Amino acid sequence: MKFSKFALALAVASVFGSSVVGMAAEKDPLAPRVPADDMEEAKGWKNPNKATPENIAKGKALFTGKATCFTCHGNEGKGDGVAGAALDPAPRNFHNAGLKKKTDGEFMYVIKNGIEGTGMISYAPGIITEEEAALILLYERSLHDQK
């Protein structure tokens, strides 16, 4: 069964509650999200894909489509998605230039495992593949230099 992006966003928003008036602040966006015991392994992971315009476009298509990242992070990755309005802390704004300091492995860990105490869910296994996640994080990284 296929759903439109709008229907999917509404469904996710209803799960998290849609009566929030404003968005909570993003919880310390530069704080470590990977447990210390897993940090060395996470930092060692390297994205097998190059940041080509084609791969970034594939990542954006997954971000705004199959992976439904847009429901919380917004279509442009600014943390302003419909479902994100109900989250405390707010979803990550990928335009934050400070995120350049994070490794691809840290991003991948978060995608695979989620972040406890936030609305970030685990996307593995089943929602997207690791290959798709690697493309998504190329798109997310492309946003750091945009305003």
C-alpha atoms as a PDB file:
ATOM      1  CA  MET A   1       0.000   0.000   0.000  1.00  0.00           C
ATOM      2  CA  LYS A   2       1.400   3.410  -0.952  1.00  0.00           C
ATOM      3  CA  PHE A   3       0.833   6.610   0.986  1.00  0.00           C
ATOM      4  CA  SER A   4       1.462  10.172  -0.095  1.00  0.00           C
ATOM      5  CA  LYS A   5       4.194  12.076   1.757  1.00  0.00           C
ATOM      6  CA  PHE A   6       1.511  14.247   3.349  1.00  0.00           C
ATOM      7  CA  ALA A   7      -0.498  11.242   4.592  1.00  0.00           C
ATOM      8  CA  LEU A   8       2.661   9.645   5.947  1.00  0.00           C
ATOM      9  CA  ALA A   9       3.678  12.858   7.730  1.00  0.00           C
ATOM     10  CA  LEU A  10       0.228  13.151   9.286  1.00  0.00           C
ATOM     11  CA  ALA A  11       0.358   9.553  10.465  1.00  0.00           C
ATOM     12  CA  VAL A  12       3.772  10.055  12.079  1.00  0.00           C
ATOM     13  CA  ALA A  13       2.641  13.325  13.645  1.00  0.00           C
ATOM     14  CA  SER A  14      -0.392  11.633  15.153  1.00  0.00           C
ATOM     15  CA  VAL A  15       1.832   8.986  16.741  1.00  0.00           C
ATOM     16  CA  PHE A  16       3.943  11.640  18.453  1.00  0.00           C
ATOM     17  CA  GLY A  17       1.028  13.959  19.183  1.00  0.00           C
ATOM     18  CA  SER A  18       0.088  16.872  17.021  1.00  0.00           C
ATOM     19  CA  SER A  19      -1.064  19.392  19.578  1.00  0.00           C
ATOM     20  CA  VAL A  20       2.316  21.023  20.075  1.00  0.00           C
ATOM     21  CA  VAL A  21       2.276  24.732  19.340  1.00  0.00           C
ATOM     22  CA  GLY A  22       6.005  25.335  18.901  1.00  0.00           C
ATOM     23  CA  MET A  23       9.127  23.285  18.463  1.00  0.00           C
ATOM     24  CA  ALA A  24      11.473  22.504  21.328  1.00  0.00           C
ATOM     25  CA  ALA A  25      15.118  23.381  20.856  1.00  0.00           C
ATOM     26  CA  GLU A  26      17.448  20.806  19.390  1.00  0.00           C
ATOM     27  CA  LYS A  27      19.227  19.080  22.259  1.00  0.00           C
ATOM     28  CA  ASP A  28      22.931  19.997  22.107  1.00  0.00           C
ATOM     29  CA  PRO A  29      23.470  19.107  18.430  1.00  0.00           C
ATOM     30  CA  LEU A  30      27.203  18.611  18.831  1.00  0.00           C
ATOM     31  CA  ALA A  31      27.055  16.295  21.857  1.00  0.00           C
ATOM     32  CA  PRO A  32      28.154  12.703  21.250  1.00  0.00           C
ATOM     33  CA  ARG A  33      25.273  10.446  20.209  1.00  0.00           C
ATOM     34  CA  VAL A  34      27.317   7.248  20.116  1.00  0.00           C
ATOM     35  CA  PRO A  35      27.973   5.428  23.408  1.00  0.00           C
ATOM     36  CA  ALA A  36      31.659   5.507  24.415  1.00  0.00           C
ATOM     37  CA  ASP A  37      31.915   1.713  24.053  1.00  0.00           C
ATOM     38  CA  ASP A  38      30.865   1.958  20.388  1.00  0.00           C
ATOM     39  CA  MET A  39      32.666   5.177  19.413  1.00  0.00           C
ATOM     40  CA  GLU A  40      35.897   3.642  18.088  1.00  0.00           C
ATOM     41  CA  GLU A  41      34.018   1.261  15.803  1.00  0.00           C
ATOM     42  CA  ALA A  42      31.618   3.999  14.672  1.00  0.00           C
ATOM     43  CA  LYS A  43      34.442   6.419  13.854  1.00  0.00           C
ATOM     44  CA  GLY A  44      36.113   3.683  11.809  1.00  0.00           C
ATOM     45  CA  TRP A  45      33.144   3.283   9.446  1.00  0.00           C
ATOM     46  CA  LYS A  46      33.717   4.925   6.085  1.00  0.00           C
ATOM     47  CA  ASN A  47      31.010   5.730   3.570  1.00  0.00           C
ATOM     48  CA  PRO A  48      31.580   3.543   0.511  1.00  0.00           C
ATOM     49  CA  ASN A  49      29.930   6.181  -1.714  1.00  0.00           C
ATOM     50  CA  LYS A  50      31.473   9.359  -3.057  1.00  0.00           C
ATOM     51  CA  ALA A  51      29.664  12.663  -2.575  1.00  0.00           C
ATOM     52  CA  THR A  52      28.828  13.078  -6.253  1.00  0.00           C
ATOM     53  CA  PRO A  53      25.816  15.151  -7.327  1.00  0.00           C
ATOM     54  CA  GLU A  54      24.140  11.912  -8.446  1.00  0.00           C
ATOM     55  CA  ASN A  55      24.647  10.166  -5.082  1.00  0.00           C
ATOM     56  CA  ILE A  56      23.537  13.246  -3.148  1.00  0.00           C
ATOM     57  CA  ALA A  57      20.374  13.363  -5.281  1.00  0.00           C
ATOM     58  CA  LYS A  58      19.744   9.668  -4.546  1.00  0.00           C
ATOM     59  CA  GLY A  59      20.188  10.391  -0.838  1.00  0.00           C
ATOM     60  CA  LYS A  60      17.760  13.303  -0.994  1.00  0.00           C
ATOM     61  CA  ALA A  61      15.194  11.122  -2.789  1.00  0.00           C
ATOM     62  CA  LEU A  62      15.461   8.548   0.014  1.00  0.00           C
ATOM     63  CA  PHE A  63      15.392  11.272   2.717  1.00  0.00           C
ATOM     64  CA  THR A  64      12.200  12.770   1.274  1.00  0.00           C
ATOM     65  CA  GLY A  65      10.706   9.433   0.282  1.00  0.00           C
ATOM     66  CA  LYS A  66      11.198   5.853   1.432  1.00  0.00           C
ATOM     67  CA  ALA A  67      13.085   6.664   4.642  1.00  0.00           C
ATOM     68  CA  THR A  68      10.529   9.343   5.655  1.00  0.00           C
ATOM     69  CA  CYS A  69      13.264  11.456   7.302  1.00  0.00           C
ATOM     70  CA  PHE A  70      11.395  14.536   6.073  1.00  0.00           C
ATOM     71  CA  THR A  71       8.501  13.902   8.465  1.00  0.00           C
ATOM     72  CA  CYS A  72      10.640  15.057  11.387  1.00  0.00           C
ATOM     73  CA  HIS A  73      13.636  16.777   9.777  1.00  0.00           C
ATOM     74  CA  GLY A  74      11.650  18.631   7.079  1.00  0.00           C
ATOM     75  CA  ASN A  75      12.075  18.450   3.312  1.00  0.00           C
ATOM     76  CA  GLU A  76      15.259  20.529   3.455  1.00  0.00           C
ATOM     77  CA  GLY A  77      16.695  18.947   6.628  1.00  0.00           C
ATOM     78  CA  LYS A  78      16.202  21.976   8.869  1.00  0.00           C
ATOM     79  CA  GLY A  79      14.506  20.038  11.688  1.00  0.00           C
ATOM     80  CA  ASP A  80      11.147  21.585  10.872  1.00  0.00           C
ATOM     81  CA  GLY A  81       9.080  18.619   9.688  1.00  0.00           C
ATOM     82  CA  VAL A  82       5.410  18.192  10.606  1.00  0.00           C
ATOM     83  CA  ALA A  83       6.052  15.298  13.011  1.00  0.00           C
ATOM     84  CA  GLY A  84       9.127  17.027  14.424  1.00  0.00           C
ATOM     85  CA  ALA A  85       6.967  19.789  15.889  1.00  0.00           C
ATOM     86  CA  ALA A  86       5.763  17.314  18.487  1.00  0.00           C
ATOM     87  CA  LEU A  87       9.237  16.208  19.565  1.00  0.00           C
ATOM     88  CA  ASP A  88      11.263  17.388  22.530  1.00  0.00           C
ATOM     89  CA  PRO A  89      14.107  17.752  21.833  1.00  0.00           C
ATOM     90  CA  ALA A  90      13.559  18.937  18.281  1.00  0.00           C
ATOM     91  CA  PRO A  91      14.966  16.907  15.388  1.00  0.00           C
ATOM     92  CA  ARG A  92      18.455  17.659  14.183  1.00  0.00           C
ATOM     93  CA  ASN A  93      18.945  20.574  11.792  1.00  0.00           C
ATOM     94  CA  PHE A  94      21.453  19.258   9.249  1.00  0.00           C
ATOM     95  CA  HIS A  95      22.345  22.802   8.176  1.00  0.00           C
ATOM     96  CA  ASN A  96      24.320  23.229  11.421  1.00  0.00           C
ATOM     97  CA  ALA A  97      27.907  23.691  10.194  1.00  0.00           C
ATOM     98  CA  GLY A  98      29.212  22.249  13.479  1.00  0.00           C
ATOM     99  CA  LEU A  99      28.054  18.825  12.342  1.00  0.00           C
ATOM    100  CA  LYS A 100      31.046  18.715   9.972  1.00  0.00           C
ATOM    101  CA  LYS A 101      33.012  17.542  13.023  1.00  0.00           C
ATOM    102  CA  LYS A 102      30.928  14.357  13.197  1.00  0.00           C
ATOM    103  CA  THR A 103      32.231  11.353  11.306  1.00  0.00           C
ATOM    104  CA  ASP A 104      30.207   9.408   8.774  1.00  0.00           C
ATOM    105  CA  GLY A 105      30.344   6.512  11.226  1.00  0.00           C
ATOM    106  CA  GLU A 106      28.689   8.594  13.940  1.00  0.00           C
ATOM    107  CA  PHE A 107      25.896   9.526  11.529  1.00  0.00           C
ATOM    108  CA  MET A 108      25.517   5.877  10.484  1.00  0.00           C
ATOM    109  CA  TYR A 109      25.360   4.719  14.101  1.00  0.00           C
ATOM    110  CA  VAL A 110      22.486   7.121  14.770  1.00  0.00           C
ATOM    111  CA  ILE A 111      20.600   6.016  11.666  1.00  0.00           C
ATOM    112  CA  LYS A 112      21.037   2.348  12.572  1.00  0.00           C
ATOM    113  CA  ASN A 113      20.397   2.633  16.311  1.00  0.00           C
ATOM    114  CA  GLY A 114      18.390   5.794  16.906  1.00  0.00           C
ATOM    115  CA  ILE A 115      19.045   8.118  19.849  1.00  0.00           C
ATOM    116  CA  GLU A 116      17.621   7.217  23.237  1.00  0.00           C
ATOM    117  CA  GLY A 117      15.648  10.044  24.836  1.00  0.00           C
ATOM    118  CA  THR A 118      14.752  11.609  21.478  1.00  0.00           C
ATOM    119  CA  GLY A 119      12.318  10.884  18.665  1.00  0.00           C
ATOM    120  CA  MET A 120      15.121   9.474  16.486  1.00  0.00           C
ATOM    121  CA  ILE A 121      14.181   5.870  15.808  1.00  0.00           C
ATOM    122  CA  SER A 122      16.355   2.990  14.647  1.00  0.00           C
ATOM    123  CA  TYR A 123      16.093   2.530  10.905  1.00  0.00           C
ATOM    124  CA  ALA A 124      17.820  -0.830  10.773  1.00  0.00           C
ATOM    125  CA  PRO A 125      16.997  -3.472   9.961  1.00  0.00           C
ATOM    126  CA  GLY A 126      13.999  -3.287   7.741  1.00  0.00           C
ATOM    127  CA  ILE A 127      13.191   0.336   6.969  1.00  0.00           C
ATOM    128  CA  ILE A 128      16.224   1.122   4.819  1.00  0.00           C
ATOM    129  CA  THR A 129      19.391  -0.733   3.906  1.00  0.00           C
ATOM    130  CA  GLU A 130      22.872   0.310   4.995  1.00  0.00           C
ATOM    131  CA  GLU A 131      23.569   1.278   1.378  1.00  0.00           C
ATOM    132  CA  GLU A 132      20.513   3.559   1.385  1.00  0.00           C
ATOM    133  CA  ALA A 133      21.531   5.025   4.757  1.00  0.00           C
ATOM    134  CA  ALA A 134      24.992   5.792   3.337  1.00  0.00           C
ATOM    135  CA  LEU A 135      23.383   7.729   0.484  1.00  0.00           C
ATOM    136  CA  ILE A 136      21.100   9.602   2.895  1.00  0.00           C
ATOM    137  CA  LEU A 137      24.024  10.752   4.987  1.00  0.00           C
ATOM    138  CA  LEU A 138      25.722  12.116   1.850  1.00  0.00           C
ATOM    139  CA  TYR A 139      22.635  14.282   1.383  1.00  0.00           C
ATOM    140  CA  GLU A 140      22.611  15.281   5.077  1.00  0.00           C
ATOM    141  CA  ARG A 141      26.284  16.230   4.873  1.00  0.00           C
ATOM    142  CA  SER A 142      25.645  18.331   1.760  1.00  0.00           C
ATOM    143  CA  LEU A 143      23.382  20.550   3.871  1.00  0.00           C
ATOM    144  CA  HIS A 144      26.059  21.674   6.362  1.00  0.00           C
ATOM    145  CA  ASP A 145      27.257  24.478   4.096  1.00  0.00           C
ATOM    146  CA  GLN A 146      23.764  25.665   3.124  1.00  0.00           C
ATOM    147  CA  LYS A 147      21.781  28.240   5.048  1.00  0.00           C
END
